[in-house]
Amino acid sequence: MNPTEKALWFVESRLPEAISLDDVANSSGVSRFHVTRAFAAATGRSVMGYLRSRRLTEAARRLAAGAPDILSVALDAGYASHEAFTRAFRDQFGTTPELVRAQGSLKNLDLVEPILMDQSFLTNLEPPRFETSRPFLIAGLGERYSCETSAGIPMQWQKFGPYIGNIPGEVGDIAYGVCVNGDDAGNFDYIAGVEVSDFSDLPKEFSRVRVPAQKYAVFAHRDHISTIRRTVNTIWNKWLPASGHKIADAPEFERYGPEFDPRSGNGGLEIWIPVKG
């Protein structure tokens, strides 16, 4: 099984237990960062967010079936108090545990069912080349995303487009989509930017990233930009586990050359994954 399949099996087989991201990573045989990134690439969810949603879904089922004690349901779902459980339940379903129990129905609840992995990896992923990047500076518009909100990235590029060619210190004709500051919950900062010679005189709304010298595995994505998630999923859940390479603590990024057409989404791009050694 790949890391995401192992993580899904571990979570589902220990749903009532107190498990941590470290537990999930250990069961998957990869680092916390790797399992977080691989799980998001394959499912569009964070590992711990999925665990929380699954527990709340099973709690909702018990309540709709008439569970006599809401606190017991809360404790079994991993919440230390009725109040904390109610807040999480309302955030997930837009209603209260009491109302679900009183109505005895799951109607209109956005339940999260177990994910069945679709083994739709790319069969034609090109072997990567390996490069050691020079240090360089990236500046552009930054946003923080969760796994669930990352669909907003194309709009971010639309907002950034008018700046290209008019940025102080802009270098070359390459654009970069840089992922940094990822956390255990699957949140990350994404900067749509360009290389700059220095960080002076930039628009105040710009984010800035220093990309250090680093070894990268560089993958070509030649299809339409809309299919990039499948390529990323194949890299993280198939190529990386089989390659023996370990992820390095450095920015990962997409590199858009002049052949990429942002209007049509065609032309291809490169995906740069930092690796150790």
PDB file of N, CA and C in Angstrom, residues 31-112:
ATOM      1  N   SER A  31       7.614  10.383   6.975  1.00  0.00           N
ATOM      2  CA  SER A  31       7.626  11.479   7.938  1.00  0.00           C
ATOM      3  C   SER A  31       6.243  12.111   8.082  1.00  0.00           C
ATOM      4  N   ARG A  32       6.100  12.926   9.132  1.00  0.00           N
ATOM      5  CA  ARG A  32       4.849  13.669   9.334  1.00  0.00           C
ATOM      6  C   ARG A  32       4.547  14.540   8.119  1.00  0.00           C
ATOM      7  N   PHE A  33       5.575  15.245   7.628  1.00  0.00           N
ATOM      8  CA  PHE A  33       5.363  16.124   6.480  1.00  0.00           C
ATOM      9  C   PHE A  33       4.958  15.324   5.248  1.00  0.00           C
ATOM     10  N   HIS A  34       5.628  14.192   5.030  1.00  0.00           N
ATOM     11  CA  HIS A  34       5.328  13.390   3.844  1.00  0.00           C
ATOM     12  C   HIS A  34       3.895  12.886   3.894  1.00  0.00           C
ATOM     13  N   VAL A  35       3.463  12.326   5.025  1.00  0.00           N
ATOM     14  CA  VAL A  35       2.102  11.782   5.068  1.00  0.00           C
ATOM     15  C   VAL A  35       1.069  12.901   4.960  1.00  0.00           C
ATOM     16  N   THR A  36       1.370  14.060   5.520  1.00  0.00           N
ATOM     17  CA  THR A  36       0.446  15.196   5.405  1.00  0.00           C
ATOM     18  C   THR A  36       0.288  15.607   3.944  1.00  0.00           C
ATOM     19  N   ARG A  37       1.422  15.710   3.244  1.00  0.00           N
ATOM     20  CA  ARG A  37       1.385  16.154   1.846  1.00  0.00           C
ATOM     21  C   ARG A  37       0.787  15.085   0.942  1.00  0.00           C
ATOM     22  N   ALA A  38       1.162  13.824   1.174  1.00  0.00           N
ATOM     23  CA  ALA A  38       0.651  12.731   0.334  1.00  0.00           C
ATOM     24  C   ALA A  38      -0.853  12.565   0.514  1.00  0.00           C
ATOM     25  N   PHE A  39      -1.319  12.646   1.752  1.00  0.00           N
ATOM     26  CA  PHE A  39      -2.749  12.489   2.035  1.00  0.00           C
ATOM     27  C   PHE A  39      -3.547  13.608   1.368  1.00  0.00           C
ATOM     28  N   ALA A  40      -3.040  14.827   1.464  1.00  0.00           N
ATOM     29  CA  ALA A  40      -3.731  15.959   0.837  1.00  0.00           C
ATOM     30  C   ALA A  40      -3.759  15.811  -0.679  1.00  0.00           C
ATOM     31  N   ALA A  41      -2.647  15.357  -1.260  1.00  0.00           N
ATOM     32  CA  ALA A  41      -2.590  15.196  -2.715  1.00  0.00           C
ATOM     33  C   ALA A  41      -3.583  14.152  -3.200  1.00  0.00           C
ATOM     34  N   ALA A  42      -3.784  13.100  -2.397  1.00  0.00           N
ATOM     35  CA  ALA A  42      -4.652  12.007  -2.824  1.00  0.00           C
ATOM     36  C   ALA A  42      -6.125  12.248  -2.523  1.00  0.00           C
ATOM     37  N   THR A  43      -6.415  12.957  -1.432  1.00  0.00           N
ATOM     38  CA  THR A  43      -7.811  13.049  -0.967  1.00  0.00           C
ATOM     39  C   THR A  43      -8.380  14.461  -0.947  1.00  0.00           C
ATOM     40  N   GLY A  44      -7.526  15.469  -0.986  1.00  0.00           N
ATOM     41  CA  GLY A  44      -8.021  16.835  -0.851  1.00  0.00           C
ATOM     42  C   GLY A  44      -8.370  17.200   0.572  1.00  0.00           C
ATOM     43  N   ARG A  45      -7.948  16.373   1.543  1.00  0.00           N
ATOM     44  CA  ARG A  45      -8.219  16.618   2.960  1.00  0.00           C
ATOM     45  C   ARG A  45      -6.921  16.515   3.757  1.00  0.00           C
ATOM     46  N   SER A  46      -6.934  17.095   4.952  1.00  0.00           N
ATOM     47  CA  SER A  46      -5.829  16.873   5.867  1.00  0.00           C
ATOM     48  C   SER A  46      -6.072  15.580   6.640  1.00  0.00           C
ATOM     49  N   VAL A  47      -4.995  14.943   7.088  1.00  0.00           N
ATOM     50  CA  VAL A  47      -5.128  13.677   7.821  1.00  0.00           C
ATOM     51  C   VAL A  47      -5.984  13.857   9.066  1.00  0.00           C
ATOM     52  N   MET A  48      -5.606  14.823   9.913  1.00  0.00           N
ATOM     53  CA  MET A  48      -6.298  14.974  11.188  1.00  0.00           C
ATOM     54  C   MET A  48      -7.687  15.582  10.995  1.00  0.00           C
ATOM     55  N   GLY A  49      -7.863  16.379   9.939  1.00  0.00           N
ATOM     56  CA  GLY A  49      -9.202  16.875   9.635  1.00  0.00           C
ATOM     57  C   GLY A  49     -10.125  15.746   9.221  1.00  0.00           C
ATOM     58  N   TYR A  50      -9.598  14.803   8.452  1.00  0.00           N
ATOM     59  CA  TYR A  50     -10.378  13.625   8.063  1.00  0.00           C
ATOM     60  C   TYR A  50     -10.733  12.796   9.286  1.00  0.00           C
ATOM     61  N   LEU A  51      -9.764  12.571  10.167  1.00  0.00           N
ATOM     62  CA  LEU A  51     -10.031  11.816  11.394  1.00  0.00           C
ATOM     63  C   LEU A  51     -11.134  12.487  12.218  1.00  0.00           C
ATOM     64  N   ARG A  52     -11.050  13.794  12.377  1.00  0.00           N
ATOM     65  CA  ARG A  52     -12.050  14.523  13.147  1.00  0.00           C
ATOM     66  C   ARG A  52     -13.438  14.408  12.498  1.00  0.00           C
ATOM     67  N   SER A  53     -13.494  14.582  11.185  1.00  0.00           N
ATOM     68  CA  SER A  53     -14.781  14.515  10.491  1.00  0.00           C
ATOM     69  C   SER A  53     -15.386  13.117  10.543  1.00  0.00           C
ATOM     70  N   ARG A  54     -14.540  12.099  10.442  1.00  0.00           N
ATOM     71  CA  ARG A  54     -15.043  10.725  10.533  1.00  0.00           C
ATOM     72  C   ARG A  54     -15.603  10.444  11.923  1.00  0.00           C
ATOM     73  N   ARG A  55     -14.910  10.905  12.968  1.00  0.00           N
ATOM     74  CA  ARG A  55     -15.397  10.690  14.336  1.00  0.00           C
ATOM     75  C   ARG A  55     -16.731  11.409  14.559  1.00  0.00           C
ATOM     76  N   LEU A  56     -16.833  12.625  14.048  1.00  0.00           N
ATOM     77  CA  LEU A  56     -18.088  13.365  14.213  1.00  0.00           C
ATOM     78  C   LEU A  56     -19.219  12.718  13.417  1.00  0.00           C
ATOM     79  N   THR A  57     -18.900  12.151  12.265  1.00  0.00           N
ATOM     80  CA  THR A  57     -19.920  11.457  11.477  1.00  0.00           C
ATOM     81  C   THR A  57     -20.452  10.243  12.227  1.00  0.00           C
ATOM     82  N   GLU A  58     -19.560   9.458  12.817  1.00  0.00           N
ATOM     83  CA  GLU A  58     -20.005   8.284  13.574  1.00  0.00           C
ATOM     84  C   GLU A  58     -20.752   8.708  14.830  1.00  0.00           C
ATOM     85  N   ALA A  59     -20.357   9.838  15.434  1.00  0.00           N
ATOM     86  CA  ALA A  59     -21.090  10.367  16.584  1.00  0.00           C
ATOM     87  C   ALA A  59     -22.504  10.779  16.171  1.00  0.00           C
ATOM     88  N   ALA A  60     -22.638  11.399  15.004  1.00  0.00           N
ATOM     89  CA  ALA A  60     -23.959  11.791  14.510  1.00  0.00           C
ATOM     90  C   ALA A  60     -24.849  10.566  14.312  1.00  0.00           C
ATOM     91  N   ARG A  61     -24.278   9.495  13.818  1.00  0.00           N
ATOM     92  CA  ARG A  61     -25.062   8.261  13.635  1.00  0.00           C
ATOM     93  C   ARG A  61     -25.593   7.749  14.978  1.00  0.00           C
ATOM     94  N   ARG A  62     -24.738   7.768  15.987  1.00  0.00           N
ATOM     95  CA  ARG A  62     -25.174   7.304  17.304  1.00  0.00           C
ATOM     96  C   ARG A  62     -26.276   8.190  17.867  1.00  0.00           C
ATOM     97  N   LEU A  63     -26.133   9.478  17.670  1.00  0.00           N
ATOM     98  CA  LEU A  63     -27.147  10.408  18.180  1.00  0.00           C
ATOM     99  C   LEU A  63     -28.477  10.226  17.458  1.00  0.00           C
ATOM    100  N   ALA A  64     -28.425  10.081  16.142  1.00  0.00           N
ATOM    101  CA  ALA A  64     -29.664   9.887  15.380  1.00  0.00           C
ATOM    102  C   ALA A  64     -30.341   8.579  15.751  1.00  0.00           C
ATOM    103  N   ALA A  65     -29.549   7.615  16.224  1.00  0.00           N
ATOM    104  CA  ALA A  65     -30.113   6.331  16.650  1.00  0.00           C
ATOM    105  C   ALA A  65     -30.647   6.383  18.079  1.00  0.00           C
ATOM    106  N   GLY A  66     -30.514   7.573  18.729  1.00  0.00           N
ATOM    107  CA  GLY A  66     -31.108   7.742  20.051  1.00  0.00           C
ATOM    108  C   GLY A  66     -30.186   7.532  21.220  1.00  0.00           C
ATOM    109  N   ALA A  67     -28.874   7.771  21.037  1.00  0.00           N
ATOM    110  CA  ALA A  67     -27.922   7.609  22.144  1.00  0.00           C
ATOM    111  C   ALA A  67     -28.401   8.367  23.370  1.00  0.00           C
ATOM    112  N   PRO A  68     -28.486   7.711  24.525  1.00  0.00           N
ATOM    113  CA  PRO A  68     -29.077   8.349  25.708  1.00  0.00           C
ATOM    114  C   PRO A  68     -28.189   9.402  26.349  1.00  0.00           C
ATOM    115  N   ASP A  69     -26.882   9.316  26.166  1.00  0.00           N
ATOM    116  CA  ASP A  69     -25.960  10.196  26.887  1.00  0.00           C
ATOM    117  C   ASP A  69     -25.033  10.900  25.903  1.00  0.00           C
ATOM    118  N   ILE A  70     -25.264  12.183  25.679  1.00  0.00           N
ATOM    119  CA  ILE A  70     -24.461  12.927  24.716  1.00  0.00           C
ATOM    120  C   ILE A  70     -23.012  13.039  25.177  1.00  0.00           C
ATOM    121  N   LEU A  71     -22.772  13.166  26.485  1.00  0.00           N
ATOM    122  CA  LEU A  71     -21.398  13.273  26.971  1.00  0.00           C
ATOM    123  C   LEU A  71     -20.600  12.010  26.647  1.00  0.00           C
ATOM    124  N   SER A  72     -21.223  10.853  26.755  1.00  0.00           N
ATOM    125  CA  SER A  72     -20.526   9.610  26.413  1.00  0.00           C
ATOM    126  C   SER A  72     -20.149   9.593  24.934  1.00  0.00           C
ATOM    127  N   VAL A  73     -21.058  10.061  24.091  1.00  0.00           N
ATOM    128  CA  VAL A  73     -20.768  10.153  22.659  1.00  0.00           C
ATOM    129  C   VAL A  73     -19.611  11.119  22.426  1.00  0.00           C
ATOM    130  N   ALA A  74     -19.624  12.249  23.160  1.00  0.00           N
ATOM    131  CA  ALA A  74     -18.554  13.240  23.022  1.00  0.00           C
ATOM    132  C   ALA A  74     -17.206  12.655  23.422  1.00  0.00           C
ATOM    133  N   LEU A  75     -17.163  11.942  24.541  1.00  0.00           N
ATOM    134  CA  LEU A  75     -15.915  11.349  25.016  1.00  0.00           C
ATOM    135  C   LEU A  75     -15.401  10.303  24.034  1.00  0.00           C
ATOM    136  N   ASP A  76     -16.291   9.505  23.486  1.00  0.00           N
ATOM    137  CA  ASP A  76     -15.890   8.484  22.515  1.00  0.00           C
ATOM    138  C   ASP A  76     -15.361   9.104  21.228  1.00  0.00           C
ATOM    139  N   ALA A  77     -15.811  10.324  20.930  1.00  0.00           N
ATOM    140  CA  ALA A  77     -15.359  11.025  19.721  1.00  0.00           C
ATOM    141  C   ALA A  77     -14.067  11.803  19.958  1.00  0.00           C
ATOM    142  N   GLY A  78     -13.552  11.749  21.202  1.00  0.00           N
ATOM    143  CA  GLY A  78     -12.283  12.396  21.504  1.00  0.00           C
ATOM    144  C   GLY A  78     -12.391  13.778  22.093  1.00  0.00           C
ATOM    145  N   TYR A  79     -13.578  14.160  22.578  1.00  0.00           N
ATOM    146  CA  TYR A  79     -13.771  15.483  23.161  1.00  0.00           C
ATOM    147  C   TYR A  79     -13.920  15.373  24.669  1.00  0.00           C
ATOM    148  N   ALA A  80     -13.261  16.281  25.376  1.00  0.00           N
ATOM    149  CA  ALA A  80     -13.213  16.187  26.839  1.00  0.00           C
ATOM    150  C   ALA A  80     -14.435  16.774  27.513  1.00  0.00           C
ATOM    151  N   SER A  81     -15.260  17.496  26.766  1.00  0.00           N
ATOM    152  CA  SER A  81     -16.432  18.123  27.379  1.00  0.00           C
ATOM    153  C   SER A  81     -17.587  18.189  26.391  1.00  0.00           C
ATOM    154  N   HIS A  82     -18.771  18.318  26.952  1.00  0.00           N
ATOM    155  CA  HIS A  82     -19.978  18.484  26.135  1.00  0.00           C
ATOM    156  C   HIS A  82     -19.858  19.740  25.281  1.00  0.00           C
ATOM    157  N   GLU A  83     -19.295  20.813  25.876  1.00  0.00           N
ATOM    158  CA  GLU A  83     -19.212  22.095  25.181  1.00  0.00           C
ATOM    159  C   GLU A  83     -18.291  22.008  23.968  1.00  0.00           C
ATOM    160  N   ALA A  84     -17.114  21.400  24.154  1.00  0.00           N
ATOM    161  CA  ALA A  84     -16.172  21.284  23.035  1.00  0.00           C
ATOM    162  C   ALA A  84     -16.760  20.432  21.922  1.00  0.00           C
ATOM    163  N   PHE A  85     -17.439  19.368  22.286  1.00  0.00           N
ATOM    164  CA  PHE A  85     -18.072  18.496  21.295  1.00  0.00           C
ATOM    165  C   PHE A  85     -19.154  19.252  20.530  1.00  0.00           C
ATOM    166  N   THR A  86     -19.951  20.025  21.237  1.00  0.00           N
ATOM    167  CA  THR A  86     -21.035  20.769  20.593  1.00  0.00           C
ATOM    168  C   THR A  86     -20.485  21.786  19.602  1.00  0.00           C
ATOM    169  N   ARG A  87     -19.399  22.480  19.967  1.00  0.00           N
ATOM    170  CA  ARG A  87     -18.790  23.453  19.053  1.00  0.00           C
ATOM    171  C   ARG A  87     -18.297  22.768  17.786  1.00  0.00           C
ATOM    172  N   ALA A  88     -17.581  21.660  17.951  1.00  0.00           N
ATOM    173  CA  ALA A  88     -17.056  20.946  16.790  1.00  0.00           C
ATOM    174  C   ALA A  88     -18.189  20.379  15.937  1.00  0.00           C
ATOM    175  N   PHE A  89     -19.217  19.864  16.591  1.00  0.00           N
ATOM    176  CA  PHE A  89     -20.367  19.278  15.889  1.00  0.00           C
ATOM    177  C   PHE A  89     -21.079  20.351  15.074  1.00  0.00           C
ATOM    178  N   ARG A  90     -21.260  21.524  15.667  1.00  0.00           N
ATOM    179  CA  ARG A  90     -21.930  22.609  14.954  1.00  0.00           C
ATOM    180  C   ARG A  90     -21.092  23.102  13.788  1.00  0.00           C
ATOM    181  N   ASP A  91     -19.765  23.178  13.982  1.00  0.00           N
ATOM    182  CA  ASP A  91     -18.886  23.591  12.891  1.00  0.00           C
ATOM    183  C   ASP A  91     -18.961  22.613  11.725  1.00  0.00           C
ATOM    184  N   GLN A  92     -19.070  21.322  12.032  1.00  0.00           N
ATOM    185  CA  GLN A  92     -19.098  20.295  10.997  1.00  0.00           C
ATOM    186  C   GLN A  92     -20.439  20.223  10.283  1.00  0.00           C
ATOM    187  N   PHE A  93     -21.527  20.279  11.055  1.00  0.00           N
ATOM    188  CA  PHE A  93     -22.852  19.970  10.498  1.00  0.00           C
ATOM    189  C   PHE A  93     -23.835  21.137  10.501  1.00  0.00           C
ATOM    190  N   GLY A  94     -23.496  22.243  11.158  1.00  0.00           N
ATOM    191  CA  GLY A  94     -24.402  23.376  11.188  1.00  0.00           C
ATOM    192  C   GLY A  94     -25.620  23.181  12.073  1.00  0.00           C
ATOM    193  N   THR A  95     -25.552  22.231  12.978  1.00  0.00           N
ATOM    194  CA  THR A  95     -26.645  21.980  13.912  1.00  0.00           C
ATOM    195  C   THR A  95     -26.056  21.423  15.201  1.00  0.00           C
ATOM    196  N   THR A  96     -26.890  21.143  16.189  1.00  0.00           N
ATOM    197  CA  THR A  96     -26.389  20.692  17.482  1.00  0.00           C
ATOM    198  C   THR A  96     -26.618  19.196  17.674  1.00  0.00           C
ATOM    199  N   PRO A  97     -25.840  18.583  18.554  1.00  0.00           N
ATOM    200  CA  PRO A  97     -26.072  17.167  18.868  1.00  0.00           C
ATOM    201  C   PRO A  97     -27.474  16.917  19.401  1.00  0.00           C
ATOM    202  N   GLU A  98     -27.970  17.830  20.217  1.00  0.00           N
ATOM    203  CA  GLU A  98     -29.309  17.661  20.806  1.00  0.00           C
ATOM    204  C   GLU A  98     -30.380  17.608  19.731  1.00  0.00           C
ATOM    205  N   LEU A  99     -30.250  18.458  18.725  1.00  0.00           N
ATOM    206  CA  LEU A  99     -31.279  18.506  17.677  1.00  0.00           C
ATOM    207  C   LEU A  99     -31.237  17.236  16.822  1.00  0.00           C
ATOM    208  N   VAL A 100     -30.050  16.748  16.516  1.00  0.00           N
ATOM    209  CA  VAL A 100     -29.944  15.513  15.735  1.00  0.00           C
ATOM    210  C   VAL A 100     -30.555  14.352  16.503  1.00  0.00           C
ATOM    211  N   ARG A 101     -30.296  14.288  17.804  1.00  0.00           N
ATOM    212  CA  ARG A 101     -30.876  13.199  18.605  1.00  0.00           C
ATOM    213  C   ARG A 101     -32.391  13.337  18.684  1.00  0.00           C
ATOM    214  N   ALA A 102     -32.874  14.563  18.863  1.00  0.00           N
ATOM    215  CA  ALA A 102     -34.313  14.779  18.970  1.00  0.00           C
ATOM    216  C   ALA A 102     -35.032  14.433  17.669  1.00  0.00           C
ATOM    217  N   GLN A 103     -34.403  14.749  16.536  1.00  0.00           N
ATOM    218  CA  GLN A 103     -35.033  14.479  15.242  1.00  0.00           C
ATOM    219  C   GLN A 103     -34.870  13.024  14.815  1.00  0.00           C
ATOM    220  N   GLY A 104     -33.851  12.373  15.352  1.00  0.00           N
ATOM    221  CA  GLY A 104     -33.625  10.973  15.000  1.00  0.00           C
ATOM    222  C   GLY A 104     -33.346  10.772  13.523  1.00  0.00           C
ATOM    223  N   SER A 105     -32.673  11.749  12.918  1.00  0.00           N
ATOM    224  CA  SER A 105     -32.448  11.684  11.471  1.00  0.00           C
ATOM    225  C   SER A 105     -31.102  12.286  11.108  1.00  0.00           C
ATOM    226  N   LEU A 106     -30.491  11.745  10.056  1.00  0.00           N
ATOM    227  CA  LEU A 106     -29.232  12.269   9.520  1.00  0.00           C
ATOM    228  C   LEU A 106     -29.472  13.126   8.283  1.00  0.00           C
ATOM    229  N   LYS A 107     -30.715  13.404   7.971  1.00  0.00           N
ATOM    230  CA  LYS A 107     -31.049  14.174   6.785  1.00  0.00           C
ATOM    231  C   LYS A 107     -30.405  15.551   6.839  1.00  0.00           C
ATOM    232  N   ASN A 108     -29.851  15.969   5.713  1.00  0.00           N
ATOM    233  CA  ASN A 108     -29.227  17.276   5.531  1.00  0.00           C
ATOM    234  C   ASN A 108     -27.885  17.426   6.256  1.00  0.00           C
ATOM    235  N   LEU A 109     -27.353  16.342   6.822  1.00  0.00           N
ATOM    236  CA  LEU A 109     -26.031  16.402   7.433  1.00  0.00           C
ATOM    237  C   LEU A 109     -24.971  16.022   6.394  1.00  0.00           C
ATOM    238  N   ASP A 110     -23.907  16.783   6.357  1.00  0.00           N
ATOM    239  CA  ASP A 110     -22.817  16.531   5.408  1.00  0.00           C
ATOM    240  C   ASP A 110     -21.874  15.497   6.014  1.00  0.00           C
ATOM    241  N   LEU A 111     -22.277  14.243   5.956  1.00  0.00           N
ATOM    242  CA  LEU A 111     -21.509  13.170   6.555  1.00  0.00           C
ATOM    243  C   LEU A 111     -20.235  12.895   5.753  1.00  0.00           C
ATOM    244  N   VAL A 112     -19.185  12.502   6.452  1.00  0.00           N
ATOM    245  CA  VAL A 112     -17.921  12.137   5.803  1.00  0.00           C
ATOM    246  C   VAL A 112     -17.755  10.631   5.931  1.00  0.00           C
TER     247      VAL A 112
END
